[in-house]
XYZ file of C-alpha atoms in Angstrom:
624
model
C 130.394 40.604 49.370
C 130.072 36.987 48.244
C 128.041 34.482 50.205
C 129.903 31.745 52.011
C 129.176 28.184 53.018
C 130.022 27.038 56.579
C 133.738 26.537 57.132
C 135.186 23.099 58.000
C 135.659 22.387 61.702
C 139.406 23.135 61.325
C 140.400 21.342 64.532
C 142.844 18.939 62.920
C 144.777 19.960 59.821
C 143.075 17.981 57.060
C 144.453 18.559 53.528
C 141.065 18.671 51.773
C 139.597 21.068 54.333
C 142.763 23.160 54.234
C 142.117 24.138 50.619
C 138.567 25.292 51.389
C 139.781 27.257 54.412
C 142.503 29.043 52.467
C 140.228 29.837 49.536
C 137.904 31.478 52.041
C 140.773 33.379 53.707
C 141.849 34.797 50.335
C 138.445 36.356 49.780
C 138.288 37.613 53.363
C 141.699 39.306 53.074
C 140.504 41.068 49.900
C 137.382 42.338 51.670
C 135.061 40.159 49.601
C 133.904 38.097 52.586
C 133.083 39.328 56.047
C 135.563 38.618 58.845
C 134.300 37.252 62.123
C 136.392 39.582 64.290
C 138.621 42.594 63.819
C 140.948 42.961 66.824
C 142.849 46.220 67.306
C 146.169 46.206 69.187
C 148.563 48.841 70.447
C 151.508 46.792 69.166
C 152.016 43.459 67.400
C 155.350 41.635 67.290
C 156.308 40.572 63.776
C 158.565 37.629 64.558
C 159.620 37.300 60.919
C 161.578 40.557 61.157
C 161.896 40.845 64.942
C 160.199 44.264 64.887
C 157.053 45.728 66.399
C 154.105 47.022 64.375
C 152.313 49.893 66.137
C 148.558 50.552 65.942
C 147.811 47.272 64.218
C 144.631 45.338 63.439
C 144.120 41.631 62.884
C 141.126 40.245 60.981
C 140.025 36.755 61.977
C 137.922 34.377 59.928
C 136.947 31.108 61.611
C 139.960 29.916 63.590
C 142.512 31.619 61.325
C 144.021 35.012 60.644
C 142.982 36.547 57.310
C 144.606 39.972 57.451
C 147.234 41.935 59.417
C 147.854 45.632 58.835
C 147.814 49.182 60.212
C 144.688 50.329 62.039
C 141.943 51.196 59.563
C 143.532 49.416 56.584
C 141.391 46.252 56.439
C 139.358 46.546 53.203
C 136.414 44.495 54.441
C 133.948 44.410 57.311
C 133.730 42.308 60.433
C 130.824 41.086 62.484
C 132.614 42.282 65.616
C 135.364 44.823 66.373
C 137.345 44.320 69.575
C 139.521 46.995 71.166
C 142.769 45.768 72.681
C 144.784 48.885 71.901
C 146.056 48.975 75.492
C 147.815 45.631 74.979
C 150.668 44.230 72.892
C 150.254 40.954 70.990
C 152.865 38.274 70.366
C 152.294 34.861 68.753
C 150.978 31.995 70.840
C 153.885 30.207 72.466
C 154.957 26.856 71.050
C 156.756 24.021 72.793
C 159.375 22.551 70.473
C 159.958 19.528 72.711
C 157.715 18.582 75.598
C 156.414 15.445 77.273
C 152.878 16.392 78.261
C 152.814 13.150 80.253
C 155.292 14.754 82.657
C 152.646 17.267 83.697
C 150.717 14.119 84.711
C 147.570 15.655 83.224
C 145.588 14.422 80.238
C 145.843 16.756 77.210
C 142.591 18.628 77.849
C 143.611 19.469 81.424
C 147.154 20.285 80.284
C 145.571 22.851 77.946
C 143.609 24.416 80.799
C 146.823 24.698 82.820
C 149.288 26.055 80.262
C 147.180 28.134 77.881
C 146.674 31.023 80.344
C 150.464 31.001 80.578
C 150.807 31.544 76.831
C 151.302 28.024 75.452
C 148.898 27.431 72.516
C 150.698 24.626 70.644
C 152.991 21.775 71.583
C 155.167 19.300 69.732
C 154.496 16.284 71.916
C 157.473 14.000 72.389
C 155.306 10.950 72.746
C 157.560 8.100 73.756
C 155.936 7.934 77.211
C 152.390 6.970 76.222
C 153.869 5.239 73.153
C 155.548 2.749 75.477
C 152.317 2.224 77.402
C 149.987 1.766 74.425
C 151.733 2.085 71.090
C 148.805 1.039 68.845
C 146.534 3.780 70.248
C 149.206 6.445 70.625
C 148.089 8.758 67.826
C 144.425 8.382 68.777
C 145.298 9.443 72.310
C 147.010 12.655 71.263
C 144.321 13.748 68.801
C 141.304 13.008 71.007
C 141.237 16.261 72.988
C 141.578 18.421 69.887
C 138.819 16.498 68.127
C 136.657 17.162 71.175
C 137.220 20.916 70.835
C 140.247 21.715 72.974
C 141.880 24.933 71.686
C 145.394 23.522 72.266
C 147.135 22.242 69.135
C 149.161 19.090 69.789
C 151.541 17.944 67.062
C 152.550 14.388 68.040
C 155.957 12.965 67.236
C 155.819 9.168 67.633
C 158.475 7.877 69.993
C 161.720 6.490 68.624
C 162.334 4.869 72.017
C 159.570 2.291 71.712
C 161.060 0.232 73.237
C 163.882 2.398 74.634
C 166.464 -0.354 74.023
C 166.490 -3.862 72.620
C 166.632 -5.175 76.196
C 163.154 -3.896 77.120
C 159.624 -4.526 75.977
C 156.222 -3.211 76.978
C 153.118 -1.710 75.449
C 154.467 -0.679 72.068
C 156.943 -1.493 69.318
C 157.598 1.082 66.589
C 159.604 0.568 63.426
C 159.479 1.561 59.777
C 155.914 0.378 59.106
C 154.459 2.050 62.191
C 156.156 5.380 61.437
C 154.961 5.347 57.830
C 151.465 4.752 59.170
C 151.591 7.601 61.661
C 152.920 10.118 59.139
C 150.369 9.047 56.559
C 147.418 9.087 58.913
C 147.541 12.707 60.070
C 149.118 15.970 58.944
C 149.407 16.821 62.638
C 152.291 14.324 62.982
C 155.420 16.463 62.693
C 158.150 13.842 62.626
C 160.048 11.425 64.860
C 160.516 11.981 68.579
C 164.001 12.297 70.062
C 166.322 9.516 68.906
C 168.009 8.615 72.194
C 169.624 5.228 71.699
C 172.889 6.565 70.269
C 174.707 3.181 70.480
C 171.960 1.742 68.254
C 172.365 4.577 65.739
C 176.102 4.287 65.191
C 176.694 0.570 65.798
C 175.402 -1.846 63.102
C 175.863 -4.709 65.579
C 173.349 -3.239 68.027
C 170.054 -5.183 67.973
C 168.032 -1.923 67.672
C 170.032 -0.652 64.678
C 167.565 -1.788 62.027
C 164.459 -0.678 63.902
C 165.770 2.836 64.562
C 167.107 3.423 61.077
C 163.785 2.159 59.724
C 161.970 4.892 61.645
C 164.485 7.492 60.457
C 164.027 6.305 56.861
C 160.230 6.527 57.129
C 160.482 10.070 58.485
C 162.807 11.172 55.697
C 160.480 9.645 53.091
C 157.551 11.671 54.433
C 159.704 14.810 54.846
C 159.217 14.884 58.605
C 161.639 16.139 61.242
C 163.966 13.716 63.059
C 164.521 15.020 66.578
C 167.687 14.083 68.470
C 168.890 13.524 72.017
C 172.626 14.029 72.307
C 173.242 13.589 76.030
C 176.927 13.216 76.768
C 177.981 13.679 73.127
C 180.482 16.502 73.436
C 183.549 15.456 71.434
C 183.632 16.758 67.870
C 183.666 13.312 66.275
C 180.438 12.334 68.038
C 178.788 15.691 67.307
C 179.640 15.390 63.623
C 178.379 11.805 63.531
C 175.152 12.863 65.291
C 174.514 15.561 62.675
C 175.476 13.244 59.827
C 172.848 10.748 60.997
C 170.179 13.351 60.280
C 169.358 13.956 63.944
C 168.345 17.576 63.559
C 168.182 18.854 67.129
C 169.414 18.447 70.670
C 167.818 19.535 73.937
C 170.547 17.954 76.091
C 173.286 20.603 75.803
C 174.441 21.580 79.284
C 177.207 24.101 78.604
C 177.808 27.039 76.248
C 180.719 25.181 74.677
C 178.561 22.167 73.862
C 175.720 24.303 72.479
C 178.147 26.334 70.340
C 179.851 23.252 68.922
C 176.495 21.708 68.032
C 175.133 24.917 66.491
C 178.216 25.087 64.279
C 177.459 21.572 62.970
C 173.919 22.530 61.952
C 172.113 21.113 64.987
C 169.050 23.014 66.189
C 169.526 23.755 69.900
C 166.562 23.476 72.264
C 167.612 25.099 75.541
C 166.068 23.827 78.761
C 165.630 26.156 81.754
C 168.188 24.489 84.043
C 171.033 25.338 81.669
C 169.513 28.432 80.054
C 171.311 31.232 81.966
C 174.761 29.774 81.290
C 174.079 28.883 77.663
C 172.497 32.221 76.737
C 175.292 34.154 78.420
C 177.886 31.999 76.668
C 176.281 32.340 73.228
C 176.030 36.107 73.647
C 179.693 36.259 74.651
C 180.610 34.253 71.538
C 178.798 36.785 69.392
C 175.900 34.669 68.131
C 174.096 36.869 65.598
C 171.476 34.528 64.218
C 169.252 32.947 66.883
C 166.950 31.234 64.378
C 168.545 27.861 65.211
C 167.598 28.186 68.881
C 164.375 27.456 70.768
C 163.408 26.899 74.392
C 162.220 23.478 75.557
C 160.326 22.676 78.738
C 160.864 18.923 78.216
C 159.536 17.676 81.595
C 157.622 19.790 84.136
C 154.980 18.609 86.589
C 151.636 20.308 87.045
C 152.670 21.311 90.560
C 155.814 23.029 89.263
C 153.865 24.732 86.476
C 151.402 26.137 89.005
C 154.327 27.553 90.957
C 156.693 28.785 88.221
C 154.749 28.932 84.974
C 154.881 27.155 81.628
C 156.493 28.511 78.447
C 156.151 32.007 79.928
C 158.682 30.980 82.583
C 161.143 29.969 79.863
C 160.755 33.320 78.079
C 161.049 35.280 81.302
C 164.206 33.398 82.280
C 165.740 34.018 78.849
C 165.142 37.762 79.114
C 166.576 37.787 82.638
C 169.603 35.928 81.225
C 170.347 38.784 78.814
C 168.369 37.969 75.665
C 166.282 40.741 74.112
C 162.494 40.267 74.452
C 162.101 40.148 70.668
C 164.561 37.263 70.276
C 163.153 35.496 73.329
C 159.660 35.550 71.811
C 161.045 34.301 68.488
C 162.547 31.328 70.368
C 159.059 30.164 71.407
C 157.203 30.998 68.198
C 158.696 31.277 64.726
C 161.942 29.405 65.508
C 160.315 26.165 66.722
C 157.628 26.450 64.030
C 160.281 26.725 61.301
C 162.263 23.852 62.721
C 159.182 21.634 62.878
C 158.000 22.808 59.428
C 154.758 24.120 60.886
C 154.945 27.778 59.758
C 151.811 27.615 57.566
C 149.804 26.981 60.730
C 151.503 28.375 63.865
C 154.444 30.478 64.982
C 153.439 33.995 63.933
C 150.610 36.504 63.807
C 150.235 36.335 60.054
C 147.598 35.393 57.465
C 146.730 31.725 57.168
C 147.923 30.846 60.665
C 145.673 29.901 63.539
C 144.633 33.038 65.397
C 146.695 32.263 68.499
C 147.934 35.356 70.306
C 149.363 36.204 73.720
C 148.238 39.644 74.881
C 150.705 41.378 77.168
C 150.548 44.218 79.642
C 154.332 44.415 79.558
C 156.398 42.587 76.970
C 159.717 42.761 78.835
C 158.374 41.022 81.930
C 156.064 38.613 80.060
C 153.035 39.928 81.951
C 150.119 38.104 80.291
C 146.664 39.708 80.390
C 144.851 37.404 77.956
C 145.506 34.495 75.625
C 143.616 33.925 72.390
C 143.477 30.640 70.483
C 141.477 29.647 67.419
C 140.357 33.274 67.134
C 138.766 33.439 70.579
C 139.842 34.550 74.028
C 140.652 31.477 76.150
C 141.998 33.047 79.337
C 141.651 36.012 81.647
C 144.779 36.406 83.740
C 145.658 32.916 85.019
C 142.078 31.640 84.579
C 141.287 29.380 81.646
C 138.004 30.415 79.975
C 138.182 28.265 76.846
C 136.453 24.997 76.063
C 137.407 22.127 78.368
C 135.986 18.925 76.857
C 134.717 16.221 79.198
C 136.441 13.105 77.861
C 135.536 9.627 79.038
C 138.835 7.939 78.284
C 138.366 4.305 77.125
C 139.785 1.178 78.736
C 142.802 1.149 76.433
C 143.879 4.373 78.154
C 142.762 3.606 81.715
C 143.427 -0.132 82.128
C 147.141 -0.251 81.451
C 148.603 -1.734 84.646
C 148.584 -5.527 84.324
C 150.850 -7.072 86.944
C 148.674 -10.179 86.831
C 148.643 -11.057 90.532
C 149.136 -9.739 94.024
C 152.796 -9.628 94.971
C 154.207 -10.791 98.290
C 157.376 -10.104 100.255
C 158.911 -13.218 98.707
C 158.805 -11.616 95.274
C 161.409 -9.092 96.438
C 163.692 -11.468 98.345
C 167.189 -12.021 96.941
C 168.228 -15.555 97.744
C 171.737 -16.391 98.950
C 173.683 -19.463 97.985
C 173.298 -22.247 100.597
C 175.688 -22.016 103.518
C 176.895 -18.495 102.746
C 177.177 -15.867 105.529
C 177.957 -13.061 103.090
C 177.695 -12.559 99.349
C 179.066 -10.135 96.817
C 176.425 -7.795 95.430
C 176.212 -5.466 92.457
C 175.266 -1.927 93.457
C 173.889 0.956 91.458
C 173.064 4.421 92.620
C 170.660 6.787 90.863
C 172.185 8.386 87.766
C 175.142 6.020 87.813
C 176.863 6.659 84.491
C 180.183 4.927 85.198
C 181.471 2.163 82.958
C 181.220 -0.371 85.787
C 178.738 -1.038 88.558
C 179.787 -0.897 92.221
C 180.448 -4.118 94.141
C 180.242 -4.710 97.862
C 179.850 -7.511 100.408
C 176.462 -7.890 102.089
C 175.343 -10.085 105.003
C 173.113 -13.131 104.674
C 170.296 -13.976 107.105
C 167.633 -16.675 106.845
C 168.954 -17.623 103.421
C 168.514 -14.131 101.952
C 170.962 -11.327 101.146
C 170.246 -8.343 103.358
C 170.184 -4.570 103.026
C 172.660 -2.461 105.004
C 171.075 0.835 105.981
C 174.155 1.853 107.979
C 175.988 2.002 104.637
C 173.002 3.568 102.829
C 172.325 0.331 100.938
C 168.676 -0.457 100.241
C 166.704 -2.515 97.729
C 165.300 -1.285 94.426
C 162.989 -3.200 92.081
C 161.323 -2.859 88.691
C 158.041 -4.726 88.197
C 156.732 -5.647 84.739
C 153.289 -4.070 84.436
C 152.488 -5.130 80.877
C 152.639 -8.902 80.459
C 150.502 -10.001 83.401
C 153.269 -12.406 84.484
C 154.166 -10.523 87.666
C 157.888 -10.525 86.862
C 160.168 -8.644 89.267
C 163.779 -7.502 88.829
C 165.449 -6.541 92.078
C 168.890 -5.595 93.308
C 170.638 -3.392 95.868
C 170.989 0.352 95.396
C 173.045 2.956 97.173
C 171.989 6.276 98.669
C 168.287 6.410 97.913
C 164.975 5.321 99.379
C 163.725 5.082 102.955
C 165.802 4.357 106.022
C 162.687 4.219 108.220
C 161.874 0.531 108.862
C 159.026 -1.212 107.026
C 158.711 1.610 104.484
C 158.598 1.771 100.697
C 157.621 4.122 97.888
C 157.003 3.481 94.209
C 155.461 4.827 91.008
C 154.408 3.875 87.472
C 156.330 6.811 86.024
C 159.630 5.069 85.272
C 161.238 6.592 82.204
C 161.071 5.466 79.533
C 159.462 2.039 79.677
C 157.168 3.021 82.564
C 157.030 -0.209 84.452
C 156.577 0.093 88.231
C 159.654 1.021 90.256
C 159.715 0.585 94.028
C 162.379 1.185 96.653
C 162.035 0.096 100.263
C 163.493 -0.869 103.603
C 161.407 -4.058 103.707
C 160.207 -6.556 101.126
C 156.689 -6.608 102.591
C 156.358 -2.838 102.246
C 157.581 -3.024 98.652
C 154.919 -5.614 97.823
C 152.218 -3.488 99.420
C 153.273 -0.453 97.365
C 153.066 -2.365 94.086
C 149.696 -3.870 94.972
C 148.183 -0.442 95.756
C 149.572 1.073 92.557
C 148.168 -1.863 90.574
C 144.777 -1.428 92.232
C 144.783 2.299 91.362
C 145.874 1.622 87.765
C 148.911 3.812 88.197
C 150.488 6.599 90.202
C 152.377 6.819 93.494
C 152.060 4.886 96.734
C 153.870 5.385 100.035
C 153.703 2.633 102.661
C 155.047 2.703 106.206
C 154.265 0.569 109.232
C 152.091 -1.767 107.168
C 149.755 1.022 105.978
C 149.370 3.010 102.777
C 149.750 6.543 104.128
C 149.497 8.349 100.762
C 148.824 7.588 97.139
C 148.487 9.631 93.959
C 146.278 8.498 91.088
C 147.606 8.446 87.502
C 144.726 6.447 86.152
C 145.314 7.316 82.461
C 148.210 5.324 81.086
C 149.694 5.078 84.578
C 151.172 8.475 83.688
C 148.378 11.060 83.904
C 145.147 11.922 85.624
C 141.907 13.136 84.075
C 141.513 15.886 86.670
C 142.417 19.585 86.983
C 145.956 20.542 87.930
C 144.842 21.867 91.297
C 143.319 18.514 92.297
C 146.482 16.658 91.359
C 148.640 19.206 93.168
C 146.621 18.708 96.365
C 147.169 14.958 96.166
C 150.899 15.471 95.625
C 151.087 17.828 98.598
C 149.597 15.117 100.814
C 152.236 12.687 99.521
C 154.994 15.200 100.281
C 153.595 15.816 103.769
C 153.660 12.106 104.596
C 157.087 11.729 102.976
C 158.448 14.443 105.264
C 157.830 12.083 108.205
C 160.162 9.475 106.673
C 163.919 9.273 107.187
C 165.427 9.048 103.695
C 168.842 7.689 102.850
C 171.351 10.160 101.507
C 174.418 9.679 99.359
C 176.704 12.716 99.862
C 178.275 12.436 96.401
C 174.927 13.447 94.867
C 174.042 17.020 94.103
C 171.468 18.341 96.598
C 169.358 19.126 93.539
C 168.552 15.415 93.403
C 168.919 14.325 97.034
C 168.392 14.109 100.014
C 164.698 13.896 100.848
C 161.769 12.309 99.082
C 163.285 10.592 96.025
C 160.889 11.893 93.392
C 163.666 12.023 90.816
C 163.905 8.231 90.930
C 161.280 8.260 88.177
C 164.168 9.292 85.897
C 166.695 6.873 87.435
C 165.345 4.019 85.296
C 166.353 5.691 82.028
C 168.322 3.495 79.647
C 169.457 6.026 77.037
C 172.968 7.491 76.733
C 174.912 8.134 78.924
C 173.466 5.267 81.030
C 175.334 1.966 80.982
C 174.425 -0.553 83.718
C 170.701 -0.378 84.480
C 167.890 -2.405 86.014
C 164.994 -3.160 83.678
C 161.946 -5.379 83.966
C 162.843 -9.045 83.433
C 162.693 -10.486 79.946
C 163.546 -13.915 78.610
C 166.840 -12.495 77.344
C 167.655 -10.709 80.621
C 165.807 -12.689 83.328
C 167.345 -10.772 86.251
C 166.909 -7.409 84.499
C 170.477 -6.240 85.184
C 172.076 -5.254 81.878
C 174.600 -2.939 80.286
C 172.540 -1.204 77.594
C 175.662 -0.007 75.783
C 177.027 -3.533 75.263
C 174.188 -5.964 76.008
C 176.218 -7.676 78.743
C 174.220 -8.972 81.719
C 175.393 -9.913 85.200
C 174.176 -11.560 88.379
C 172.979 -9.174 91.079
C 174.602 -11.315 93.823
C 177.270 -14.024 93.627
């Protein structure tokens, strides 16, 4: 056997190192260099053909696979032989579209949470941290891997930075920035979900040039342009979406929508909430080729992952919904890898790929015994045993909340016109997708327009946390927030701009919530009776915490326990999936992408009250 020099670190995919690694793998596969490990399995799933290989062995060199074949066929030797003949192996699970920020864990702690549940690589849809700190976005997503985390994160810079032309925060991405990202690292897979559909189709939209610049840069570098087709169900819009080069959609809600989009060449990323219906519907329509389908977690908190699982939950649900185990495993391995053009590195148990494998007791029930990544075992049951780097995140990641001053009750007051006893008010309710906002008459007292809890009308505000100017947009909302007097709750997770949102029954309580969140540099705060009764720390980017999932879950459970003592407003037209109770889903009620129309955003010079129709650019007074 030939001698060999030390292999490159092989943590990030570097083109020069890649040649050395593959030259070494060639010699190892031919038996001319010694493998590090030879692992023997009872069965291995070949996702390229959708068939099982019995009595199989896998030779590993460094972090990669060098050889796959029948037991006893490897022509070389290995320093170590490992018997796993009682287990079946499938490729490490990949997330085609996920916001790691929604776990509210930094990437190294996300890895410790999801890897025992099968997830070894993720295409990170990074418009959350992108909007908090755009210049350092790529550095953030590569830091954990550089420090030795076995999780592979393939960042896709956010297209929604800012989400619309009527917002502004910690980042601004266009053509030049996207060219830079794609040129800086081979790990960058493309462009994150293009959500601002009005800006894509309408040349008059002020974001038109910026978005098409990012799409152009991605095409030039042969990256993948991910889409977001919420509400686009008519054939004209679906055809236009595909014609724009938006290659995928994770927003299909019905079998009909998924089928129509598949037939126009759009890669469908099915989320769990619609998975049973969509899979059943596609099976009924006779779908034969599932290679254009993957499963997407999108957003899932650490608490929910502890309860229900990660990618393993998605696979299990797909099998329960009628899909064969072989196809279900393809939908979280080779299918997303092909779509993201990552097949040389992940997606299968095959030579040249990272040695990422999920070892199963039972394939049909997704019973995971072990997970391997980078050629080593990283979990035993649900326990993570891999390397967990201790990262001291710098100030650019941990000092991101800059309100600029302490707020007072007066910052949330809505002044009435002199001499008025009532005023007309614009109302929104969470997930209000109608063409027009609601209007109502509200009482005036002490020169200020008042809430009306008897009609479920409260006050909602968005506070600019980037400029240091302490700017506040406020208006009246329907059917959400606390009814209990002198109570408010708020958070720095406010998709997708991630300013601070706060909803409350008193202006003083709202101010106290924002001040505590600012002091903590992000997270949740719940105030009642003049006291902060619970808070949750998201000290990294105002989105995540640098702590284990279990510690965060305990903090969330305390928040829920205190929230259960509060009387929350309820709007009966809402699905009980969203309301009543603690309004955690309000962190998504600040979205500005399609199909939203009238929204409340942080004040800007162009929209000083923050109340704007993001489809048309029209603004309006909140009271008159």
